[in-house]
PDB file of C-alpha atoms and ligand atoms in Angstrom:
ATOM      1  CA  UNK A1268     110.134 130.946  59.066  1.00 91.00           C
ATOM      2  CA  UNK A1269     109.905 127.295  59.258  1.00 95.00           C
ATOM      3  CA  UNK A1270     110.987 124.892  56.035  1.00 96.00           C
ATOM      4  CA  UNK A1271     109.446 121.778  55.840  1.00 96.00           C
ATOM      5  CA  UNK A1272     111.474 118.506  55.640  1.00 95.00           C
ATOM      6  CA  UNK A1273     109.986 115.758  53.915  1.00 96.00           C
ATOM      7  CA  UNK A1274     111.741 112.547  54.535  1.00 96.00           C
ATOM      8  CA  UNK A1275     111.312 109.105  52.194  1.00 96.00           C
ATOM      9  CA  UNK A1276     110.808 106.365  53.566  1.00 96.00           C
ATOM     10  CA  UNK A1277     111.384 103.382  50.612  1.00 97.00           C
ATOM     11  CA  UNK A1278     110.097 100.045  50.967  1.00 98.00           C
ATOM     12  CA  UNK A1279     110.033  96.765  47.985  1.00 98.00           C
ATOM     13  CA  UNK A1280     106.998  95.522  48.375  1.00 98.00           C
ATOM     14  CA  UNK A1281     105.551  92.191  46.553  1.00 98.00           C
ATOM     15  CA  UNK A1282     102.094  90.768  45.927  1.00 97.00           C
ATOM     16  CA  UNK A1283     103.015  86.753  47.306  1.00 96.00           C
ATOM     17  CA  UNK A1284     105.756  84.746  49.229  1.00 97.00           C
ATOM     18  CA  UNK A1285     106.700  82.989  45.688  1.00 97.00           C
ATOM     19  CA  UNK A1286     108.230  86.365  44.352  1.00 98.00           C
ATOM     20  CA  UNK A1287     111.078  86.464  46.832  1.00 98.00           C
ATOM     21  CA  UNK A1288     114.311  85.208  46.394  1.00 98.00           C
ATOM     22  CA  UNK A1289     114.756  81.672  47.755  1.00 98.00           C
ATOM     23  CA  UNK A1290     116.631  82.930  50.385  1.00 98.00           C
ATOM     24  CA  UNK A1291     113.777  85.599  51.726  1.00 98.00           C
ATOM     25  CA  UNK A1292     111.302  82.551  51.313  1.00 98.00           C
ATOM     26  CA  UNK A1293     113.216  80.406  53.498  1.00 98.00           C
ATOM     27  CA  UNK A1294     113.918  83.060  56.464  1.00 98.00           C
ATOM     28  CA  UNK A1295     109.767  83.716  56.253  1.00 98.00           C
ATOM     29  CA  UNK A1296     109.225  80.267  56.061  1.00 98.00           C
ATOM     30  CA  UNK A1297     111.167  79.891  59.473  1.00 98.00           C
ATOM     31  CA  UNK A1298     109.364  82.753  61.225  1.00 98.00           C
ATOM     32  CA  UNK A1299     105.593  81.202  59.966  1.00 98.00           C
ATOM     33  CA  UNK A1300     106.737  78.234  61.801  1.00 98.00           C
ATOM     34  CA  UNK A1301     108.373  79.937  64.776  1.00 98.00           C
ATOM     35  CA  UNK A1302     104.805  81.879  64.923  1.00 98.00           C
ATOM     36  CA  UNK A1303     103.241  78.306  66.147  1.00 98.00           C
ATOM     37  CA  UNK A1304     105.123  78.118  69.386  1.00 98.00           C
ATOM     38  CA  UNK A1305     104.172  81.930  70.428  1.00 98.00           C
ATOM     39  CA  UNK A1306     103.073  82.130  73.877  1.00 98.00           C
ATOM     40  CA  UNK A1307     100.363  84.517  72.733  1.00 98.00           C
ATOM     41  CA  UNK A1308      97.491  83.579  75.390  1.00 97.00           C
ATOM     42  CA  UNK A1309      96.619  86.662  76.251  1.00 97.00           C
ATOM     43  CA  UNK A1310      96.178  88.293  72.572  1.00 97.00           C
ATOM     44  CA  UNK A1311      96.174  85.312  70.374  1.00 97.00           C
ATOM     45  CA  UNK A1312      98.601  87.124  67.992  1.00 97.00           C
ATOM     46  CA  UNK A1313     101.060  84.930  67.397  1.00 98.00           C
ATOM     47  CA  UNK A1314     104.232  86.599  65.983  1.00 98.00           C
ATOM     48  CA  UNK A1315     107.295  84.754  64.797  1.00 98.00           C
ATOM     49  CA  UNK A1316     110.970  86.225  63.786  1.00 98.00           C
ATOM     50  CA  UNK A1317     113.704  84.506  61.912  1.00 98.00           C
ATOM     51  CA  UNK A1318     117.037  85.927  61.976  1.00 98.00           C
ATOM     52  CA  UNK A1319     119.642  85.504  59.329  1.00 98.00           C
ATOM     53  CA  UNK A1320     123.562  85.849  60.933  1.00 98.00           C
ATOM     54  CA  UNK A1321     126.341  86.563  58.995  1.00 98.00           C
ATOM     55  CA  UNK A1322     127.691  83.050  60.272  1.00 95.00           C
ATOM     56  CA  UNK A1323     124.428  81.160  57.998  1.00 95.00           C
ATOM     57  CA  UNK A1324     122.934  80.354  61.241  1.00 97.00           C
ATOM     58  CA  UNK A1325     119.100  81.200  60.718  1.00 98.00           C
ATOM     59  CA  UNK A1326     117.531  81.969  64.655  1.00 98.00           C
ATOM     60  CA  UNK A1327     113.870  81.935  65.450  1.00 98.00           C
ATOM     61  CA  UNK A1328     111.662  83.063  68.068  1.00 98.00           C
ATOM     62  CA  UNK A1329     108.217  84.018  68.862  1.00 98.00           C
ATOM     63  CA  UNK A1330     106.263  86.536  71.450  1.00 98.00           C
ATOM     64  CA  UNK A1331     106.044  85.643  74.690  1.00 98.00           C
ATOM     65  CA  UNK A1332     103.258  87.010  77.235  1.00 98.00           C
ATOM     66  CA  UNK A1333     102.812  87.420  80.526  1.00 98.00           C
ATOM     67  CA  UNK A1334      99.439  87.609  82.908  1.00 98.00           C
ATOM     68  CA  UNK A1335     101.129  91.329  83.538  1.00 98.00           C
ATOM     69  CA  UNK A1336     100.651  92.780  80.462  1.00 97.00           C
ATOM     70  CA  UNK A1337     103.555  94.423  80.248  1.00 96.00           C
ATOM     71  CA  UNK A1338     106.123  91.887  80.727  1.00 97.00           C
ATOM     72  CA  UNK A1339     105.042  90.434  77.416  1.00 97.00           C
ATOM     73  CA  UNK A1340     108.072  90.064  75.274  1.00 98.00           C
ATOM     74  CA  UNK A1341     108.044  90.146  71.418  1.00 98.00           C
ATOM     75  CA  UNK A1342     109.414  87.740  68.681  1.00 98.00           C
ATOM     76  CA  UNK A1343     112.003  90.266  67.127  1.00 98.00           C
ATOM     77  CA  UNK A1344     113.169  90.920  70.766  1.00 98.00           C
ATOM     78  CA  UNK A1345     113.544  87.296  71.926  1.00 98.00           C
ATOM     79  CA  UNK A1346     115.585  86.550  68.834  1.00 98.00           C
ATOM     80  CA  UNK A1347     117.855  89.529  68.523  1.00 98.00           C
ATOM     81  CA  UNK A1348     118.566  88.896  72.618  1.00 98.00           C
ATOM     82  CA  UNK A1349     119.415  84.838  71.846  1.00 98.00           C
ATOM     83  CA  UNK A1350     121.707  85.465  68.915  1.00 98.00           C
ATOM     84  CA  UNK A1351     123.546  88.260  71.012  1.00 97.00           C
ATOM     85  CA  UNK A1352     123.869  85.898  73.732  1.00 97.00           C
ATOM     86  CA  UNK A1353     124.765  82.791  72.215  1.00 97.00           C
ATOM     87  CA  UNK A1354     126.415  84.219  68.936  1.00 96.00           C
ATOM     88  CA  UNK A1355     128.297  86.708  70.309  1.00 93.00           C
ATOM     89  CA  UNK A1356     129.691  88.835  67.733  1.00 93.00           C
ATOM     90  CA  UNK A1357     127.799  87.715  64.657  1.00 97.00           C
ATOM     91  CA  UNK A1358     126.095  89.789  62.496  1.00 98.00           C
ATOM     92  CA  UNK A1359     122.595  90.188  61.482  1.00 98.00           C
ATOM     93  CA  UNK A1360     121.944  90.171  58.199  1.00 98.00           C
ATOM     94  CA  UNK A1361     118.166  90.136  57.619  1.00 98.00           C
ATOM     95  CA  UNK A1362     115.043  89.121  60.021  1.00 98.00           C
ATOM     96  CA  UNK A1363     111.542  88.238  58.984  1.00 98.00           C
ATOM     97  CA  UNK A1364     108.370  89.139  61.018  1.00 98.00           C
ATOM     98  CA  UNK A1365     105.177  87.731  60.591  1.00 98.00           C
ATOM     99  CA  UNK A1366     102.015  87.113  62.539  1.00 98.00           C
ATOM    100  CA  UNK A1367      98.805  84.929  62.710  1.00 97.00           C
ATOM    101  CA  UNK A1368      95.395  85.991  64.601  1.00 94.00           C
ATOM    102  CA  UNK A1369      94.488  82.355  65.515  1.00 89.00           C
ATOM    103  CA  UNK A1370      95.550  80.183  62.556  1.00 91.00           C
ATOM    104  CA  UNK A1371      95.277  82.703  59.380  1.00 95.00           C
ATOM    105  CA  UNK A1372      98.550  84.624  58.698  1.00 98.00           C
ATOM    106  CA  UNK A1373      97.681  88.827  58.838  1.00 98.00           C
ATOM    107  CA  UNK A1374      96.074  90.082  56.067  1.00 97.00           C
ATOM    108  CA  UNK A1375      98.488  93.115  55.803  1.00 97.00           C
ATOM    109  CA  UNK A1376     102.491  93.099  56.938  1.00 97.00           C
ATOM    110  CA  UNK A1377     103.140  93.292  60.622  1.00 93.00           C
ATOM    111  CA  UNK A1378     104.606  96.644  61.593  1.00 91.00           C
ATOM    112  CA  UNK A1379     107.377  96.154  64.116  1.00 97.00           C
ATOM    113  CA  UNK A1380     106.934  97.903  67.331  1.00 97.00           C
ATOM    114  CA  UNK A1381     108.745 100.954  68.516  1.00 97.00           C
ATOM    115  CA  UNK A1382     110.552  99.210  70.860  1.00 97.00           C
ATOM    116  CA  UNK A1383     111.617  96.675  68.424  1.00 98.00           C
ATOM    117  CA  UNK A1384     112.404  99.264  65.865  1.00 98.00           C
ATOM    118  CA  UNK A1385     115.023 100.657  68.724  1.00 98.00           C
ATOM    119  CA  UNK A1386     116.329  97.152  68.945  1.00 98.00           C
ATOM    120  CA  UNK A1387     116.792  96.224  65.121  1.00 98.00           C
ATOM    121  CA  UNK A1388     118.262  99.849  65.507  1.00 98.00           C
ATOM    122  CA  UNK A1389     120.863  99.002  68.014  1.00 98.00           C
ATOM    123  CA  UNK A1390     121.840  95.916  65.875  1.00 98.00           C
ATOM    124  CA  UNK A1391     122.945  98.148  62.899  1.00 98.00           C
ATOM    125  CA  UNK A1392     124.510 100.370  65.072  1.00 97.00           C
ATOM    126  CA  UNK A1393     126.312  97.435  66.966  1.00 96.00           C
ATOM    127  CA  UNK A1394     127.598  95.623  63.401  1.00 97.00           C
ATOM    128  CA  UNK A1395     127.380  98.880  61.531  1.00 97.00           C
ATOM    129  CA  UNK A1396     125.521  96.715  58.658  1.00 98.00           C
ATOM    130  CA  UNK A1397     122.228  97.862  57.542  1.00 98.00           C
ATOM    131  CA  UNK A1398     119.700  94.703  57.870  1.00 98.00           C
ATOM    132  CA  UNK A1399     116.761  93.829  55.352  1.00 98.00           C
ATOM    133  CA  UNK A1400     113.871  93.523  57.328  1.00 98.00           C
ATOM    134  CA  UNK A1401     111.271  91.049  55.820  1.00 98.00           C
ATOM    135  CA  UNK A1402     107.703  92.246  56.779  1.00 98.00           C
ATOM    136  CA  UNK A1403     105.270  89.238  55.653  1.00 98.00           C
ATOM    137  CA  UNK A1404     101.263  89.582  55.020  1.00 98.00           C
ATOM    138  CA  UNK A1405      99.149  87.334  53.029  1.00 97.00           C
ATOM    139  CA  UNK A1406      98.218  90.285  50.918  1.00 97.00           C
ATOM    140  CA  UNK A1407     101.235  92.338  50.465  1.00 98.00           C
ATOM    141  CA  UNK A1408     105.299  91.789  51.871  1.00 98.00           C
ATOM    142  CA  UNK A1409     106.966  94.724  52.588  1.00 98.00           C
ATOM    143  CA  UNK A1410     111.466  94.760  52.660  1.00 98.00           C
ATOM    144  CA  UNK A1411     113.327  97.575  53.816  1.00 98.00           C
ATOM    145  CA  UNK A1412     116.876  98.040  53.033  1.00 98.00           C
ATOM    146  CA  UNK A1413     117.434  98.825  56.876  1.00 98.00           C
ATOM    147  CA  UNK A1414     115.459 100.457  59.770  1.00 98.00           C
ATOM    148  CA  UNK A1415     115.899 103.996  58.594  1.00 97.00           C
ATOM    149  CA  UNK A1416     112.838 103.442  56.534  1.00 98.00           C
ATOM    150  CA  UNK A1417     110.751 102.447  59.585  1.00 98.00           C
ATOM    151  CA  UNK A1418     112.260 104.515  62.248  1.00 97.00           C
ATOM    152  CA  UNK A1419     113.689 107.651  60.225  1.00 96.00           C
ATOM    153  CA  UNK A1420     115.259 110.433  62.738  1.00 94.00           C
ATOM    154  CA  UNK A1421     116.218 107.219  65.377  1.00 92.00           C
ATOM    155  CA  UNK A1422     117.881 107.698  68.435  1.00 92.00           C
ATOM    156  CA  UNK A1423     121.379 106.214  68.429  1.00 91.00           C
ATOM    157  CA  UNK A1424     124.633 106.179  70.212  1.00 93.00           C
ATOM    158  CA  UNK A1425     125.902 108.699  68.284  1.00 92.00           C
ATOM    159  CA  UNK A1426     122.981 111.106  69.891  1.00 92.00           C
ATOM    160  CA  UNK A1427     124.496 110.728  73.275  1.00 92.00           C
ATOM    161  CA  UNK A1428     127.972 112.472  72.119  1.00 92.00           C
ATOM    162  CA  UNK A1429     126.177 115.361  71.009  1.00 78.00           C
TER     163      UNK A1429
HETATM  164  N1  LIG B  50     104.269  91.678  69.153  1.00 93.25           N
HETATM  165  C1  LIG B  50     105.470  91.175  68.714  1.00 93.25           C
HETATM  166  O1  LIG B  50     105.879  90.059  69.071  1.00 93.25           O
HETATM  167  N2  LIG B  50     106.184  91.948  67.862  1.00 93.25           N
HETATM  168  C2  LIG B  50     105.810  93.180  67.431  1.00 93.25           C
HETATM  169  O2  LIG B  50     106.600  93.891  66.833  1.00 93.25           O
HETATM  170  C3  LIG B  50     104.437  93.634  67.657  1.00 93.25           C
HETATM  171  C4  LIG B  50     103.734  92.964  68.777  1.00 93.25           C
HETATM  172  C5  LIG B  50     103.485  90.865  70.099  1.00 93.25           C
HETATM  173  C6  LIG B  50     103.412  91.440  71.481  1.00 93.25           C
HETATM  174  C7  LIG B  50     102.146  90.801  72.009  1.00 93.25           C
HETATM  175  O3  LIG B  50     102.467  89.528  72.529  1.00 93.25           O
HETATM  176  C8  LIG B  50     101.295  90.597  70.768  1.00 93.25           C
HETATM  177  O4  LIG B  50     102.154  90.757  69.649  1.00 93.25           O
HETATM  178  C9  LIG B  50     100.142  91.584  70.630  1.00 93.25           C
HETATM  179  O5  LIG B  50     100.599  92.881  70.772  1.00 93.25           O
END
């Protein structure tokens, strides 16, 4: 007979930008202004990232869309892929996500997609360093201690020697 598994997922979450450390203010600070450059005609959700690399270097991006739908390419995405190309080697330490439906900032955290999940997944698999992921909303911020708490049971390279 079956057993069930529950698995815990374990976020920090705080009430307002001025209760993170300086440091976690600055990197969300960088991805609210990275959110102002999206290319977001299609959806007017303008997302911005800001990475933090091991070297100090703080890298931003924003989505990027596409009159074919699918060719749109996200903020986490576009900044993971520049720091791998142009920083090859460095390490990711934390990112912050946020987003803004015309000019107001979401309500509620953005929730990376599952394809970005699989990329911030990669990263830590890549480094072998978890990274704090730095989910902004107006009403609530979200930080996990690594992407296990948003994609628990995630595919990885170790999969493919099983
Ligand atoms: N988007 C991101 O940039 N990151 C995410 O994790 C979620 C979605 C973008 C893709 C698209 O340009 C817009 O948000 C609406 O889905």
């Amino acid at each position: 007979m079956a057993s069930k598994k529950k698995i815990e997922i374990i976020l920090d979450e705080y009430t307002g930008i001025d209760e993170l450390s300086i440091e976690d203010q600055l990197l969300v600070r960088e991805a609210m202004r990275a959110s102002a450059n999206a290319y977001s005609r299609y959806s007017n959700f303008s997302v911005g990232a800001a990475l933090k690399l091991d070297t100090g270097e703080i890298i931003t991006a924003n989505n990027r869309e596409n009159a074919s739908y699918p060719v749109s390419l996200c903020a986490e995405h576009a900044a993971i892929a520049y720091a791998g190309g142009n920083y090859p080697g460095s390490v990711i330490i934390s990112i912050a996500i946020c987003a803004r439906k015309g000019e107001e900032f979401t309500y509620v955290p953005v929730s990376p997609c599952g394809k970005c999940r699989q990329v911030i997944s990669e990263e830590e698999d890549r480094s072998g360093k978890k990274i704090r992921i730095i989910l902004y909303g107006r009403s609530v911020i979200y930080i996990s201690e690594g992407i296990e708490n948003l994609l628990p049971l995630h595919f990885s390279s170790s999969d493919l020697l099983h």
